[in-house]
Short mmCIF file of C-alpha atoms in Angstrom, two decimals:
data_model
loop_
_atom_site.label_atom_id
_atom_site.label_comp_id
_atom_site.label_asym_id
_atom_site.label_seq_id
_atom_site.Cartn_x
_atom_site.Cartn_y
_atom_site.Cartn_z
CA MET A 1 -3.69 -5.94 6.13
CA ILE A 2 -6.22 -3.79 4.28
CA ASN A 3 -7.89 -1.59 6.90
CA ARG A 4 -10.66 0.99 6.70
CA THR A 5 -8.30 3.83 5.87
CA LEU A 6 -7.14 2.04 2.73
CA VAL A 7 -10.72 0.92 1.98
CA ARG A 8 -11.88 4.55 1.89
CA SER A 9 -9.04 5.46 -0.45
CA LYS A 10 -9.85 2.58 -2.80
CA VAL A 11 -13.57 3.43 -2.85
CA ILE A 12 -12.74 7.02 -3.82
CA GLN A 13 -10.41 5.85 -6.60
CA THR A 14 -13.01 3.38 -7.86
CA LEU A 15 -15.80 5.97 -7.86
CA PHE A 16 -13.64 8.46 -9.73
CA ALA A 17 -13.03 5.89 -12.49
CA TYR A 18 -16.69 4.83 -12.43
CA TYR A 19 -18.01 8.31 -13.20
CA LYS A 20 -15.33 8.98 -15.80
CA ASP A 21 -16.40 5.83 -17.68
CA GLU A 22 -19.92 6.65 -18.84
CA GLY A 23 -20.55 3.04 -19.84
CA SER A 24 -19.68 1.59 -16.44
CA THR A 25 -22.21 -0.02 -14.10
CA PRO A 26 -22.38 -0.41 -10.30
CA LEU A 27 -21.57 -4.11 -10.71
CA ALA A 28 -18.50 -3.30 -12.82
CA ALA A 29 -17.40 -0.74 -10.21
CA LYS A 30 -17.70 -3.37 -7.48
CA LYS A 31 -15.56 -5.79 -9.50
CA GLU A 32 -12.93 -3.09 -10.02
CA LEU A 33 -12.89 -2.33 -6.30
CA LEU A 34 -12.31 -5.98 -5.44
CA LYS A 35 -9.63 -6.22 -8.11
CA SER A 36 -7.85 -3.21 -6.62
CA PHE A 37 -7.69 -4.99 -3.25
CA ASP A 38 -6.26 -8.08 -4.92
CA ASN A 39 -3.66 -5.94 -6.69
CA THR A 40 -2.62 -4.34 -3.41
CA TYR A 41 -2.13 -7.76 -1.84
CA SER A 42 -0.12 -8.92 -4.85
CA LEU A 43 2.17 -5.92 -4.43
CA TYR A 44 2.65 -6.89 -0.79
CA MET A 45 3.76 -10.37 -1.85
CA LEU A 46 6.05 -9.02 -4.58
CA LEU A 47 7.75 -6.61 -2.17
CA LEU A 48 8.40 -9.50 0.20
CA ASP A 49 9.92 -11.38 -2.74
CA PHE A 50 12.13 -8.32 -3.37
CA VAL A 51 14.23 -9.69 -0.49
CA ASN A 52 15.05 -12.75 -2.59
CA GLU A 53 15.88 -10.66 -5.65
CA MET A 54 18.41 -8.54 -3.77
CA THR A 55 19.97 -11.58 -2.11
CA THR A 56 20.41 -13.24 -5.51
CA LEU A 57 22.04 -10.12 -6.95
CA TYR A 58 24.48 -10.01 -4.04
CA GLU A 59 25.35 -13.68 -4.53
CA GLU A 60 26.04 -12.96 -8.21
CA ARG A 61 28.29 -10.02 -7.31
CA GLU A 62 30.23 -12.10 -4.79
CA GLU A 63 30.79 -14.82 -7.38
CA GLN A 64 31.99 -12.28 -9.97
CA GLU A 65 34.42 -10.73 -7.50
CA LYS A 66 35.71 -14.18 -6.57
CA GLU A 67 36.35 -15.03 -10.24
CA ARG A 68 38.00 -11.67 -10.84
CA ALA A 69 40.32 -12.19 -7.85
CA ALA A 70 41.27 -15.64 -9.15
CA ILE A 71 42.13 -14.27 -12.61
CA LEU A 72 44.25 -11.47 -11.12
CA HIS A 73 45.76 -13.78 -8.49
CA GLU A 74 44.52 -11.49 -5.76
CA PRO A 75 43.21 -12.51 -2.34
CA PHE A 76 39.44 -12.74 -2.09
CA GLN A 77 37.67 -11.81 1.14
CA PRO A 78 34.02 -12.91 1.07
CA HIS A 79 31.36 -10.85 2.82
CA ARG A 80 28.48 -13.23 3.31
CA ASN A 81 26.35 -11.66 6.04
CA PHE A 82 23.78 -10.48 3.51
CA ILE A 83 23.74 -13.83 1.72
CA ASN A 84 23.45 -15.78 4.98
CA ASN A 85 20.77 -13.44 6.38
CA LYS A 86 18.42 -15.73 8.30
CA PHE A 87 15.36 -13.56 7.73
CA ALA A 88 16.02 -13.55 3.95
CA GLN A 89 16.31 -17.34 4.02
CA GLN A 90 12.94 -17.54 5.75
CA ILE A 91 11.39 -15.33 3.09
CA PHE A 92 12.88 -17.50 0.33
CA ASN A 93 11.41 -20.66 1.88
CA ASN A 94 8.10 -19.20 3.07
CA ARG A 95 5.34 -21.58 1.99
CA GLN A 96 2.63 -18.94 1.79
CA LEU A 97 4.72 -16.56 -0.33
CA ARG A 98 6.03 -19.23 -2.70
CA GLY A 99 2.54 -20.67 -3.20
CA TYR A 100 0.99 -17.25 -3.91
CA LEU A 101 3.63 -16.16 -6.43
CA LYS A 102 3.48 -19.52 -8.21
CA GLU A 103 -0.31 -19.36 -8.45
CA LYS A 104 -0.23 -15.79 -9.82
CA GLY A 105 2.81 -16.32 -12.03
CA TYR A 106 4.42 -13.14 -10.68
CA SER A 107 8.15 -12.35 -10.71
CA TRP A 108 10.48 -9.35 -11.00
CA ASP A 109 12.12 -10.56 -14.22
CA VAL A 110 10.96 -7.71 -16.47
CA ALA A 111 12.30 -5.07 -14.07
CA HIS A 112 15.84 -6.41 -13.95
CA GLU A 113 17.67 -3.15 -14.73
CA SER A 114 15.67 -1.18 -12.16
CA LEU A 115 16.44 -3.87 -9.60
CA ARG A 116 20.14 -3.48 -10.28
CA ALA A 117 19.87 0.28 -9.73
CA LEU A 118 18.09 -0.34 -6.42
CA PHE A 119 20.76 -2.89 -5.48
CA LYS A 120 23.46 -0.25 -5.97
CA GLN A 121 21.54 2.20 -3.78
CA ILE A 122 21.13 -0.37 -1.01
CA THR A 123 24.74 -1.57 -1.00
CA ALA A 124 26.00 2.04 -0.97
CA THR A 125 24.31 2.89 2.35
CA ASP A 126 26.23 3.21 5.60
CA PHE A 127 23.88 0.90 7.47
CA PHE A 128 24.49 -1.84 4.88
CA ALA A 129 28.26 -1.52 5.31
CA GLU A 130 27.87 -1.63 9.09
CA TYR A 131 25.76 -4.78 8.82
CA GLN A 132 28.27 -6.49 6.53
CA ALA A 133 31.06 -5.66 8.99
CA LEU A 134 29.38 -7.50 11.88
CA GLU A 135 31.29 -10.63 12.91
CA GLU A 136 28.22 -12.68 13.80
CA PRO A 137 24.93 -10.96 13.02
CA THR A 138 22.02 -11.95 15.24
CA TYR A 139 18.55 -12.70 13.94
CA ALA A 140 17.56 -9.24 15.16
CA ASP A 141 20.41 -7.75 13.09
CA ASP A 142 19.20 -9.71 10.06
CA LYS A 143 15.70 -8.31 10.39
CA MET A 144 16.88 -4.79 11.14
CA VAL A 145 18.92 -4.42 7.94
CA TRP A 146 15.84 -5.31 5.90
CA ARG A 147 13.62 -2.96 7.86
CA ARG A 148 16.13 -0.19 7.08
CA ILE A 149 16.17 -1.14 3.39
CA PHE A 150 12.39 -0.89 3.06
CA VAL A 151 11.97 2.28 5.09
CA ASP A 152 15.16 4.22 4.33
CA VAL A 153 15.76 3.20 0.72
CA LEU A 154 12.56 1.97 -0.92
CA ALA A 155 10.02 4.48 0.41
CA ASP A 156 9.46 7.32 -2.11
CA ASN A 157 12.05 5.77 -4.40
CA ASP A 158 11.94 6.70 -8.10
CA GLU A 159 13.71 3.51 -9.18
CA LEU A 160 11.15 1.40 -7.32
CA GLU A 161 8.39 3.32 -9.09
CA THR A 162 10.06 2.58 -12.42
CA ALA A 163 10.33 -1.11 -11.56
CA LEU A 164 6.66 -1.26 -10.58
CA GLU A 165 5.63 0.57 -13.75
CA GLU A 166 7.53 -2.02 -15.79
CA LEU A 167 5.75 -4.79 -13.91
CA GLU A 168 2.38 -3.09 -14.42
CA VAL A 169 2.90 -3.06 -18.18
CA ALA A 170 4.09 -6.68 -18.25
CA LEU A 171 1.23 -7.88 -16.04
CA ASP A 172 -1.52 -6.02 -17.88
CA GLY A 173 -2.29 -2.94 -15.88
CA ASN A 174 -2.04 -3.62 -12.17
CA ASP A 175 -1.91 -0.18 -10.52
CA TRP A 176 0.86 -0.60 -7.95
CA VAL A 177 2.86 2.61 -7.87
CA VAL A 178 0.13 4.56 -6.04
CA ASP A 179 0.12 2.02 -3.18
CA ALA A 180 3.86 1.48 -2.85
CA ASN A 181 4.49 3.41 0.38
CA VAL A 182 1.36 2.03 2.02
CA VAL A 183 2.37 -1.53 1.20
CA ILE A 184 5.95 -0.89 2.38
CA SER A 185 4.46 -0.10 5.80
CA TYR A 186 2.76 -3.52 5.71
CA VAL A 187 6.06 -5.19 4.83
CA PHE A 188 7.69 -3.37 7.75
CA LYS A 189 4.96 -4.71 10.04
CA THR A 190 5.49 -8.21 8.64
CA ILE A 191 9.22 -8.15 9.29
CA LYS A 192 8.57 -7.22 12.92
CA ARG A 193 6.25 -10.24 13.25
CA PHE A 194 8.80 -12.77 12.03
CA THR A 195 10.35 -15.10 14.61
CA GLU A 196 13.40 -17.27 14.06
CA ASP A 197 11.74 -20.49 15.18
CA SER A 198 8.75 -20.11 12.81
CA GLY A 199 10.88 -21.17 9.85
CA LYS A 200 9.14 -21.56 6.49
CA ASP A 201 5.71 -21.60 8.15
CA GLN A 202 5.79 -17.99 9.36
CA SER A 203 2.33 -16.54 8.66
CA LEU A 204 2.08 -13.45 6.49
CA LEU A 205 -0.59 -10.77 6.70
CA GLU A 206 -4.00 -11.69 5.35
CA MET A 207 -5.59 -9.48 2.69
CA PHE A 208 -8.10 -7.95 5.14
CA ASP A 209 -7.69 -7.32 8.85
CA THR A 210 -11.20 -8.75 9.34
CA GLU A 211 -14.09 -9.83 7.10
CA GLU A 212 -15.90 -6.72 8.33
CA GLU A 213 -13.50 -4.55 6.32
CA LEU A 214 -14.48 -6.29 3.07
CA SER A 215 -18.18 -5.92 3.88
CA PHE A 216 -17.62 -2.25 4.74
CA ALA A 217 -15.85 -1.67 1.42
CA LYS A 218 -18.60 -3.19 -0.71
CA GLU A 219 -21.38 -1.48 1.22
CA LEU A 220 -19.66 1.92 1.22
CA LEU A 221 -19.27 1.81 -2.57
CA GLN A 222 -22.88 0.69 -3.03
CA LYS A 223 -24.27 3.36 -0.70
CA ALA A 224 -22.20 6.11 -2.32
CA ILE A 225 -23.43 5.20 -5.80
CA ALA A 226 -27.05 4.74 -4.72
CA GLY A 227 -27.13 8.07 -2.88
CA HIS A 228 -25.33 10.10 -5.55
CA ASP A 229 -28.22 12.44 -6.44
CA GLU A 230 -29.14 13.06 -2.81
CA TYR A 231 -25.55 13.80 -1.80
CA MET A 232 -24.97 16.12 -4.75
CA GLN A 233 -28.10 18.09 -3.77
CA MET A 234 -26.82 18.35 -0.20
CA ILE A 235 -23.45 19.61 -1.38
CA GLU A 236 -24.92 22.13 -3.80
CA SER A 237 -27.32 23.50 -1.18
CA HIS A 238 -24.39 24.29 1.11
CA LEU A 239 -22.18 26.01 -1.45
CA ARG A 240 -21.95 29.68 -0.62
CA ASN A 241 -21.32 32.03 -3.54
CA TRP A 242 -19.86 29.09 -5.42
CA ASP A 243 -21.11 27.36 -8.53
CA MET A 244 -21.19 23.55 -8.51
CA SER A 245 -19.36 23.42 -11.85
CA ARG A 246 -16.37 25.19 -10.29
CA VAL A 247 -15.86 22.58 -7.56
CA ALA A 248 -12.93 20.23 -8.16
CA TYR A 249 -14.29 16.91 -9.40
CA MET A 250 -12.27 14.91 -6.89
CA ASP A 251 -13.66 17.08 -4.06
CA LEU A 252 -17.18 16.05 -5.10
CA ILE A 253 -16.20 12.37 -5.08
CA ILE A 254 -14.62 12.68 -1.63
CA LEU A 255 -17.67 14.51 -0.29
CA GLN A 256 -19.99 11.91 -1.80
CA VAL A 257 -18.19 9.01 -0.12
CA ALA A 258 -17.85 10.93 3.15
CA LEU A 259 -21.58 11.67 3.28
CA ALA A 260 -22.41 8.06 2.47
CA GLU A 261 -20.32 6.95 5.44
CA ILE A 262 -21.59 9.62 7.82
CA ILE A 263 -25.24 8.98 7.00
CA GLU A 264 -25.29 5.24 6.36
CA PHE A 265 -22.79 3.96 8.94
CA PRO A 266 -23.95 5.31 12.31
CA SER A 267 -21.66 2.96 14.26
CA ILE A 268 -18.61 4.88 13.01
CA ALA A 269 -17.84 7.89 15.19
CA LEU A 270 -18.62 11.12 13.40
CA GLN A 271 -15.26 12.78 14.00
CA VAL A 272 -13.43 9.66 12.83
CA SER A 273 -15.20 9.85 9.47
CA ILE A 274 -14.57 13.58 9.11
CA ASN A 275 -10.88 13.30 9.94
CA GLU A 276 -10.35 10.40 7.53
CA TYR A 277 -11.81 12.27 4.57
CA LEU A 278 -9.93 15.47 5.35
CA VAL A 279 -6.70 13.50 5.11
CA LEU A 280 -7.85 11.96 1.82
CA ALA A 281 -8.71 15.42 0.46
CA LYS A 282 -5.14 16.56 1.17
CA GLU A 283 -3.76 13.45 -0.51
CA TYR A 284 -5.92 13.29 -3.62
CA SER A 285 -7.10 16.80 -4.45
CA THR A 286 -5.96 20.43 -4.38
CA GLU A 287 -4.15 22.38 -1.65
CA LYS A 288 -7.39 24.04 -0.53
CA SER A 289 -9.52 20.91 -0.74
CA SER A 290 -9.21 19.87 2.89
CA SER A 291 -10.64 23.14 4.23
CA PHE A 292 -13.34 23.14 1.55
CA VAL A 293 -14.39 19.56 2.31
CA ASN A 294 -14.33 20.32 6.04
CA GLY A 295 -16.56 23.36 5.57
CA ILE A 296 -19.15 21.52 3.47
CA LEU A 297 -19.23 18.49 5.76
CA ASN A 298 -19.67 20.59 8.90
CA SER A 299 -22.45 22.60 7.26
CA VAL A 300 -24.31 19.48 6.08
CA ILE A 301 -23.86 17.78 9.45
CA GLU A 302 -25.27 20.76 11.32
CA GLU A 303 -28.35 20.67 9.10
CA LEU A 304 -28.76 16.91 9.61
CA LYS A 305 -28.48 17.36 13.36
CA ALA A 306 -31.07 20.12 13.33
CA GLU A 307 -33.44 17.84 11.40
CA ASN A 308 -32.77 14.93 13.81
CA LYS A 309 -31.37 12.82 10.98
CA LEU A 310 -28.03 12.09 12.61
CA LEU A 311 -29.06 11.18 16.15
CA LYS A 312 -27.60 7.68 16.30
CA ALA A 313 -24.20 8.66 14.97
CA VAL A 314 -23.95 11.66 17.29
CA THR A 315 -25.03 9.59 20.29
CA LEU A 316 -22.46 6.89 19.60
CA GLU A 317 -19.68 9.42 19.18
CA GLU A 318 -20.46 11.16 22.42
#
């Protein structure tokens, strides 16, 4: 699940916090990095469990409407496609999900009002009404309505952010809001993987795509911290008519991690590294940061090439 793109992002976030906390140590930074990965995976599990929360709310609404119809002596027409959704039933019974949430003690209980607001948004959509109107939804229909919910409703959703903030407070500071859209993309991928015959044993995504990603994360953080002074000197020597103190702090962190990767990980293609950090500069820093980071990196790389200090990485790329 956690790939190198997310690893780079987490290392940058961890380094930023590390330098802001003057009493921190490299070991503490490593622990925080690993905790951030665990938090991201917990959010993935909670968002899968969101399926159960919405199904329960719909069941409650159906029961209330049934009771109201009985009191008023009006006919009641049940709409049970959403309740009988076969994908949702698989999620509810999934062994891996149930075991993880039980072990962690996680639930959506403290965000009940935000969940109700999200429920109203979901049930007000046209695609939800179209799904409920189907006479006999297929398993593909059942998965599709949930894919639409995650992508069309939950992505960039203020109510979801509020719900996650409430959970963060209740669960002592897990930082989930910043990863919400990334993790939604993982949930989308998971839904596509589900098969009807896998039942409650459907496998979910593992925390890391491979063990190499975890090793890369720990080593990248360690190399960035260890090479701090050297990388800062490189950056400063390539500033043109610009004082180091005027450079955005996040830009320096991004450049530090980028240089650590470019210099210390020769098996990663040079242009891949550059492109990844330009995207991160756009995401985490100022409007002009991407072009600034690009200029400094290209200048440093040209110098390293001229001094024959980047031969392996250049050879592998070409």
